[in-house]
Short mmCIF file of C-alpha atoms and ligand atoms in Angstrom, two decimals:
data_model
loop_
_atom_site.label_atom_id
_atom_site.label_comp_id
_atom_site.label_asym_id
_atom_site.label_seq_id
_atom_site.Cartn_x
_atom_site.Cartn_y
_atom_site.Cartn_z
CA MET R 28 33.77 -17.41 0.99
CA ILE R 29 30.93 -15.68 2.77
CA ASP R 30 28.14 -16.26 0.30
CA ALA R 31 28.50 -19.34 -1.86
CA ASP R 32 27.58 -18.49 -5.40
CA VAL R 33 27.93 -21.96 -6.78
CA PRO R 34 26.67 -23.55 -9.97
CA PRO R 35 23.42 -25.50 -9.60
CA LEU R 36 23.45 -29.22 -8.94
CA ALA R 37 22.34 -31.59 -11.67
CA ASP R 38 18.72 -31.43 -10.46
CA GLY R 39 18.73 -27.63 -10.55
CA ALA R 40 19.13 -27.23 -6.80
CA ALA R 41 21.98 -25.12 -5.43
CA PRO R 42 23.74 -26.56 -2.37
CA PRO R 43 23.44 -24.67 0.89
CA SER R 44 25.89 -21.81 1.30
CA SER R 45 28.40 -21.70 4.13
CA ARG R 46 26.13 -19.23 5.95
CA ASP R 47 22.35 -19.32 5.85
CA GLY R 48 22.00 -17.04 2.85
CA LEU R 49 20.47 -17.17 -0.59
CA SER R 50 22.70 -18.22 -3.46
CA HIS R 51 22.85 -15.74 -6.33
CA ARG R 52 20.80 -18.13 -8.44
CA ASP R 53 18.09 -18.69 -5.83
CA PHE R 54 17.85 -14.96 -5.17
CA SER R 55 17.48 -14.27 -8.91
CA ARG R 56 14.75 -16.87 -9.23
CA LEU R 57 12.84 -15.49 -6.22
CA ALA R 58 13.32 -11.94 -7.51
CA ALA R 59 11.86 -12.94 -10.89
CA ILE R 60 8.80 -14.46 -9.21
CA ILE R 61 8.28 -11.37 -7.04
CA GLU R 62 8.70 -8.95 -9.94
CA THR R 63 6.43 -10.91 -12.28
CA HIS R 64 3.71 -11.33 -9.69
CA ALA R 65 3.78 -8.03 -7.76
CA GLY R 66 5.79 -5.71 -10.01
CA ILE R 67 8.25 -5.09 -7.18
CA ARG R 68 11.82 -4.77 -8.47
CA MET R 69 14.33 -6.83 -6.54
CA PRO R 70 17.85 -5.72 -7.49
CA PRO R 71 20.79 -7.65 -5.96
CA THR R 72 21.15 -4.89 -3.33
CA LYS R 73 17.94 -6.21 -1.77
CA ARG R 74 19.33 -9.69 -1.15
CA THR R 75 20.20 -9.15 2.53
CA MET R 76 16.80 -7.61 3.19
CA VAL R 77 15.03 -10.54 1.50
CA GLU R 78 17.14 -13.06 3.42
CA GLY R 79 16.25 -11.41 6.72
CA ARG R 80 12.56 -11.34 5.97
CA LEU R 81 12.37 -14.88 4.63
CA ARG R 82 14.15 -16.24 7.71
CA ARG R 83 10.98 -15.35 9.61
CA ARG R 84 9.10 -17.77 7.35
CA LEU R 85 11.36 -20.71 8.23
CA ARG R 86 9.91 -21.35 11.68
CA ARG R 87 6.36 -21.10 10.38
CA LEU R 88 7.11 -23.62 7.67
CA ASP R 89 9.25 -25.77 9.95
CA LEU R 90 12.21 -25.54 7.58
CA PRO R 91 15.84 -25.54 8.78
CA ASP R 92 17.32 -22.85 6.51
CA LEU R 93 16.88 -20.68 3.45
CA ASN R 94 18.21 -23.36 1.16
CA ALA R 95 15.41 -25.68 2.32
CA TYR R 96 12.98 -22.81 1.76
CA CYS R 97 14.19 -22.36 -1.81
CA ARG R 98 14.02 -26.05 -2.58
CA HIS R 99 10.43 -26.09 -1.25
CA VAL R 100 9.37 -22.98 -3.18
CA LEU R 101 11.53 -23.11 -6.29
CA ASP R 102 12.02 -26.81 -6.96
CA GLY R 103 9.22 -28.45 -4.98
CA ASP R 104 5.51 -27.77 -5.12
CA GLY R 105 5.52 -25.06 -2.42
CA LEU R 106 5.20 -21.93 -4.56
CA GLU R 107 1.44 -21.90 -4.91
CA SER R 108 0.82 -22.10 -1.16
CA GLU R 109 3.72 -19.77 -0.30
CA LEU R 110 3.21 -16.99 -2.86
CA VAL R 111 1.00 -14.74 -0.71
CA ASP R 112 3.37 -15.04 2.27
CA LEU R 113 6.42 -14.55 0.06
CA ILE R 114 4.96 -11.30 -1.27
CA ASP R 115 3.89 -10.26 2.25
CA ALA R 116 7.46 -10.85 3.39
CA VAL R 117 9.05 -8.61 0.77
CA THR R 118 6.67 -5.64 0.73
CA THR R 119 7.70 -2.42 2.46
CA ASN R 120 4.73 -1.13 4.42
CA LYS R 121 6.11 2.13 5.77
CA THR R 122 3.28 4.61 6.18
CA ASP R 123 2.08 7.38 8.48
CA PHE R 124 -0.99 9.35 9.37
CA PHE R 125 -1.12 12.75 7.61
CA ARG R 126 1.92 11.73 5.55
CA GLU R 127 2.78 14.37 2.93
CA ILE R 128 0.24 16.64 4.54
CA ASP R 129 -0.01 19.04 1.57
CA HIS R 130 -1.99 16.36 -0.23
CA PHE R 131 -4.63 16.33 2.49
CA ARG R 132 -4.77 20.14 2.46
CA TYR R 133 -5.30 20.01 -1.30
CA LEU R 134 -7.93 17.27 -0.96
CA MET R 135 -10.05 19.22 1.50
CA GLY R 136 -9.35 22.76 0.28
CA THR R 137 -9.24 22.36 -3.50
CA ALA R 138 -10.08 18.88 -4.84
CA ILE R 139 -13.34 18.26 -2.98
CA PRO R 140 -14.72 21.79 -3.57
CA ALA R 141 -13.89 21.42 -7.31
CA LEU R 142 -15.45 17.94 -7.48
CA SER R 143 -18.58 19.19 -5.76
CA ARG R 144 -19.15 21.53 -8.72
CA LEU R 145 -19.38 18.57 -11.13
CA PRO R 146 -22.82 17.36 -12.30
CA HIS R 147 -24.61 15.19 -9.73
CA HIS R 148 -22.76 17.01 -6.94
CA PRO R 149 -20.45 14.31 -5.57
CA GLY R 150 -20.55 14.49 -1.79
CA ARG R 151 -24.17 15.59 -1.71
CA ASP R 152 -26.31 13.89 -4.39
CA ARG R 153 -24.03 10.89 -4.56
CA PRO R 154 -21.14 9.71 -2.40
CA LEU R 155 -17.69 11.01 -3.13
CA LYS R 156 -15.64 7.90 -3.96
CA ILE R 157 -12.11 7.72 -2.61
CA TRP R 158 -9.67 4.86 -3.17
CA SER R 159 -6.40 4.34 -1.38
CA ALA R 160 -4.83 1.84 -3.78
CA ALA R 161 -1.70 0.92 -1.80
CA CYS R 162 -3.04 1.53 1.67
CA SER R 163 -0.54 -0.52 3.71
CA THR R 164 -1.69 -0.63 7.36
CA GLY R 165 -4.40 1.96 6.78
CA ALA R 166 -2.98 5.29 7.96
CA GLU R 167 -3.66 6.93 4.60
CA PRO R 168 -7.37 6.05 4.19
CA TYR R 169 -7.98 6.58 7.92
CA THR R 170 -6.47 10.08 7.64
CA VAL R 171 -9.06 10.82 4.95
CA ALA R 172 -11.80 9.31 7.13
CA MET R 173 -10.83 11.54 10.08
CA LEU R 174 -10.81 14.65 7.87
CA LEU R 175 -14.28 13.84 6.54
CA LEU R 176 -15.59 13.17 10.05
CA GLU R 177 -14.28 16.58 11.11
CA GLN R 178 -16.09 18.12 8.18
CA GLU R 179 -19.29 16.52 9.44
CA ARG R 180 -18.67 17.86 12.94
CA ALA R 181 -18.32 21.31 11.41
CA GLY R 182 -21.82 20.95 10.00
CA MET R 183 -20.67 20.49 6.38
CA PRO R 184 -21.03 16.74 5.86
CA ILE R 185 -19.72 15.15 2.71
CA ARG R 186 -21.30 11.85 1.69
CA HIS R 187 -18.46 9.51 0.93
CA GLU R 188 -17.20 5.98 0.42
CA ILE R 189 -13.58 5.09 1.13
CA ILE R 190 -12.11 1.86 -0.18
CA ALA R 191 -8.57 0.81 0.57
CA THR R 192 -6.59 -2.00 -1.03
CA ASP R 193 -3.13 -3.47 -0.83
CA ILE R 194 -1.39 -6.66 -1.91
CA CYS R 195 -0.04 -7.39 1.58
CA THR R 196 -2.39 -9.49 3.70
CA GLU R 197 -0.52 -8.75 6.95
CA ALA R 198 -0.78 -5.01 6.37
CA LEU R 199 -4.48 -5.35 5.62
CA ALA R 200 -5.07 -7.36 8.81
CA ALA R 201 -3.36 -4.60 10.80
CA ALA R 202 -5.40 -1.97 8.95
CA ARG R 203 -8.69 -3.67 9.79
CA LEU R 204 -7.67 -3.88 13.45
CA GLY R 205 -6.81 -0.17 13.54
CA VAL R 206 -4.24 -0.51 16.33
CA TYR R 207 -1.02 1.50 15.98
CA PRO R 208 2.21 2.03 17.89
CA ALA R 209 2.59 5.27 19.85
CA GLU R 210 5.19 6.66 17.37
CA MET R 211 2.55 6.60 14.65
CA ALA R 212 -0.03 8.21 16.94
CA ARG R 213 2.35 11.15 17.35
CA MET R 214 1.74 12.02 13.68
CA VAL R 215 -1.96 12.63 14.39
CA PRO R 216 -2.43 16.33 15.22
CA GLU R 217 -4.98 17.77 17.60
CA PRO R 218 -7.96 17.78 17.62
CA PHE R 219 -7.92 14.53 15.62
CA ALA R 220 -5.88 12.61 18.20
CA SER R 221 -8.17 13.31 21.14
CA ARG R 222 -11.32 12.70 19.13
CA TYR R 223 -10.38 9.65 17.10
CA LEU R 224 -7.64 7.75 18.97
CA MET R 225 -8.29 5.61 22.05
CA ARG R 226 -5.41 5.02 24.47
CA SER R 227 -5.07 1.67 26.17
CA ARG R 228 -6.03 1.54 29.87
CA ASP R 229 -2.87 -0.49 30.43
CA PRO R 230 -0.07 2.05 31.10
CA ASP R 231 2.47 -0.46 29.78
CA ASP R 232 0.69 -0.73 26.45
CA PRO R 233 1.84 2.17 24.25
CA THR R 234 -0.54 1.39 21.39
CA VAL R 235 -3.57 3.40 20.34
CA ARG R 236 -6.70 2.27 18.55
CA LEU R 237 -8.87 4.25 16.17
CA VAL R 238 -12.42 4.75 17.37
CA PRO R 239 -15.04 2.50 15.73
CA ARG R 240 -16.48 5.32 13.60
CA VAL R 241 -13.19 5.84 11.86
CA ARG R 242 -12.56 2.11 11.46
CA GLN R 243 -16.02 1.61 10.03
CA SER R 244 -15.54 4.37 7.47
CA VAL R 245 -13.07 2.37 5.37
CA ARG R 246 -13.65 -0.86 3.43
CA PHE R 247 -10.45 -2.89 2.99
CA GLY R 248 -9.71 -5.55 0.40
CA ARG R 249 -6.73 -7.31 -1.13
CA LEU R 250 -5.82 -6.15 -4.61
CA ASN R 251 -2.65 -6.68 -6.57
CA VAL R 252 -2.38 -3.77 -8.98
CA MET R 253 -0.57 -6.08 -11.41
CA GLU R 254 -3.87 -7.91 -11.97
CA PRO R 255 -5.23 -7.35 -15.49
CA ALA R 256 -8.49 -5.85 -14.18
CA TYR R 257 -9.52 -4.30 -10.87
CA PRO R 258 -12.87 -5.12 -9.20
CA VAL R 259 -13.28 -1.46 -8.27
CA PRO R 260 -15.79 1.12 -9.63
CA THR R 261 -14.60 3.06 -12.68
CA ASP R 262 -15.94 6.39 -11.41
CA MET R 263 -13.65 7.09 -8.47
CA ASP R 264 -13.35 10.79 -7.58
CA VAL R 265 -10.02 10.50 -5.81
CA ILE R 266 -7.26 7.89 -5.95
CA PHE R 267 -4.28 7.83 -3.63
CA PHE R 268 -1.43 5.82 -5.14
CA ARG R 269 1.47 7.04 -3.10
CA ASN R 270 4.90 5.64 -2.39
CA ILE R 271 4.43 2.47 -4.40
CA LEU R 272 5.58 3.53 -7.88
CA ILE R 273 9.17 3.68 -6.61
CA TYR R 274 9.14 -0.12 -6.36
CA PHE R 275 8.14 -0.60 -10.02
CA ASP R 276 10.09 -0.16 -13.26
CA LYS R 277 8.94 2.48 -15.79
CA THR R 278 7.01 0.02 -17.97
CA THR R 279 5.08 -1.35 -14.99
CA GLN R 280 4.47 2.17 -13.64
CA LYS R 281 2.91 3.23 -16.95
CA LYS R 282 0.80 0.07 -17.28
CA VAL R 283 -0.56 0.37 -13.74
CA LEU R 284 -1.20 4.11 -14.01
CA GLU R 285 -3.12 3.60 -17.27
CA LYS R 286 -5.35 1.10 -15.50
CA LEU R 287 -5.84 3.45 -12.54
CA CYS R 288 -6.80 6.27 -14.91
CA GLY R 289 -9.51 3.96 -16.23
CA HIS R 290 -11.00 4.00 -12.71
CA LEU R 291 -10.87 7.77 -12.26
CA ARG R 292 -13.73 9.97 -13.49
CA PRO R 293 -12.86 13.03 -15.64
CA GLY R 294 -12.02 15.81 -13.18
CA GLY R 295 -11.02 13.21 -10.59
CA CYS R 296 -7.81 13.59 -8.63
CA LEU R 297 -4.79 11.27 -8.43
CA PHE R 298 -2.14 11.62 -5.73
CA VAL R 299 1.24 9.93 -6.08
CA GLY R 300 4.19 10.10 -3.68
CA HIS R 301 6.18 13.34 -3.61
CA SER R 302 9.32 11.52 -4.73
CA GLU R 303 7.56 9.83 -7.66
CA THR R 304 7.69 11.21 -11.20
CA ILE R 305 5.00 10.33 -13.70
CA THR R 306 5.61 12.91 -16.41
CA ASN R 307 6.36 11.84 -20.03
CA MET R 308 4.15 8.78 -19.75
CA ASP R 309 1.42 10.00 -22.06
CA LEU R 310 -1.32 9.54 -19.49
CA PRO R 311 -4.71 11.33 -19.55
CA LEU R 312 -3.68 13.49 -16.59
CA LYS R 313 -2.92 17.17 -16.04
CA GLN R 314 -0.58 18.17 -13.23
CA ALA R 315 -2.32 20.32 -10.62
CA GLY R 316 0.31 20.47 -7.90
CA SER R 317 3.25 18.63 -6.43
CA ALA R 318 2.47 14.93 -7.11
CA ILE R 319 -1.18 15.85 -7.77
CA PHE R 320 -2.87 15.10 -11.09
CA ILE R 321 -6.35 15.66 -12.52
CA ARG R 322 -7.93 13.19 -14.95
CA SER R 323 -8.65 14.91 -18.28
C1 LIG C 22 5.48 2.22 1.29
S1 LIG C 22 3.82 1.62 1.35
C2 LIG C 22 2.90 3.10 1.00
C3 LIG C 22 1.66 3.21 1.87
C4 LIG C 22 0.86 4.51 1.68
N1 LIG C 22 0.34 4.64 0.35
C5 LIG C 22 1.68 5.72 2.06
O1 LIG C 22 2.12 6.47 1.18
O2 LIG C 22 1.93 5.93 3.25
C6 LIG C 22 3.73 0.74 -0.22
C7 LIG C 22 2.59 -0.28 -0.24
O3 LIG C 22 2.45 -0.77 -1.57
C8 LIG C 22 2.02 -2.12 -1.48
N2 LIG C 22 2.24 -2.81 -2.76
C9 LIG C 22 3.43 -3.18 -3.31
N3 LIG C 22 3.21 -3.83 -4.47
C10 LIG C 22 1.86 -3.87 -4.65
C11 LIG C 22 1.03 -4.39 -5.66
N4 LIG C 22 1.53 -5.03 -6.72
N5 LIG C 22 -0.32 -4.25 -5.53
C12 LIG C 22 -0.84 -3.59 -4.45
N6 LIG C 22 -0.09 -3.09 -3.45
C13 LIG C 22 1.25 -3.22 -3.56
C14 LIG C 22 2.85 -2.67 -0.32
O4 LIG C 22 2.29 -3.83 0.22
C15 LIG C 22 2.86 -1.49 0.64
O5 LIG C 22 1.89 -1.61 1.63
#
């Protein structure tokens, strides 16, 4: 048998499997913790992925195998101290600069001009407030920051505040650092790349770093959108919530989107991922484009 799916021992602990894998029962218990805490669905098809990622935790915790990990987290007193790292380990942080570029065209060409016609002229009389609510390693909010810096260079400055949050502490640490692999830099078009990316002087180091002005334009913080309340202003002009809904079930999607709507001013703009559907959820939103919604 490759993966022992054995009944639990008397004390609730499953014996180690013949390979270093997770028993069905341990995987189900971890999946329930992850889904309850972070909303992220963990169907059985994710077991191999979870095993691979949790193996990286073993060395850090000085544990011999995944069974020892499960006993520590599920049957011992390790869950409280491990929860943040467990969630870090199972999040998918794929992101890119200028990802789903139509959204950025809409932001600059349609959403911001429309918002600037609202009372108190957001962008001039008060800052335009933008929130990237699942920002991963920062490419999304930094793309917005670069676009707004370009606007300033063109002599049409827009006062703004960009906040960016995510549940994953490792992604947030990378975001604050603002250092990216060369493949990601390739997604930054000219003239943004030459103005806002610094190449390493070391020819063997293929990473790039965002210039300080871009890094300083975004305020990062940890926020789990499953929390009952968000410590974020309730008058955001723009919220990016892209490529995260796919990890949630419908009930969680609706609950989280309702809370996000409570942080978006009437006339404000919500972007979700192009592959994410949020129709038939009875939300106070009107569709304005592909994966673009306006708060009614
Ligand atoms: C695939 S990335 C999307 C990044 C970016 N929005 C984009 O579209 O490129 C999904 C992000 O959602 C975050 N995430 C997952 N569950 C979360 C939760 N409950 N609260 C906040 N962030 C969460 C993950 O950590 C991950 O960084």
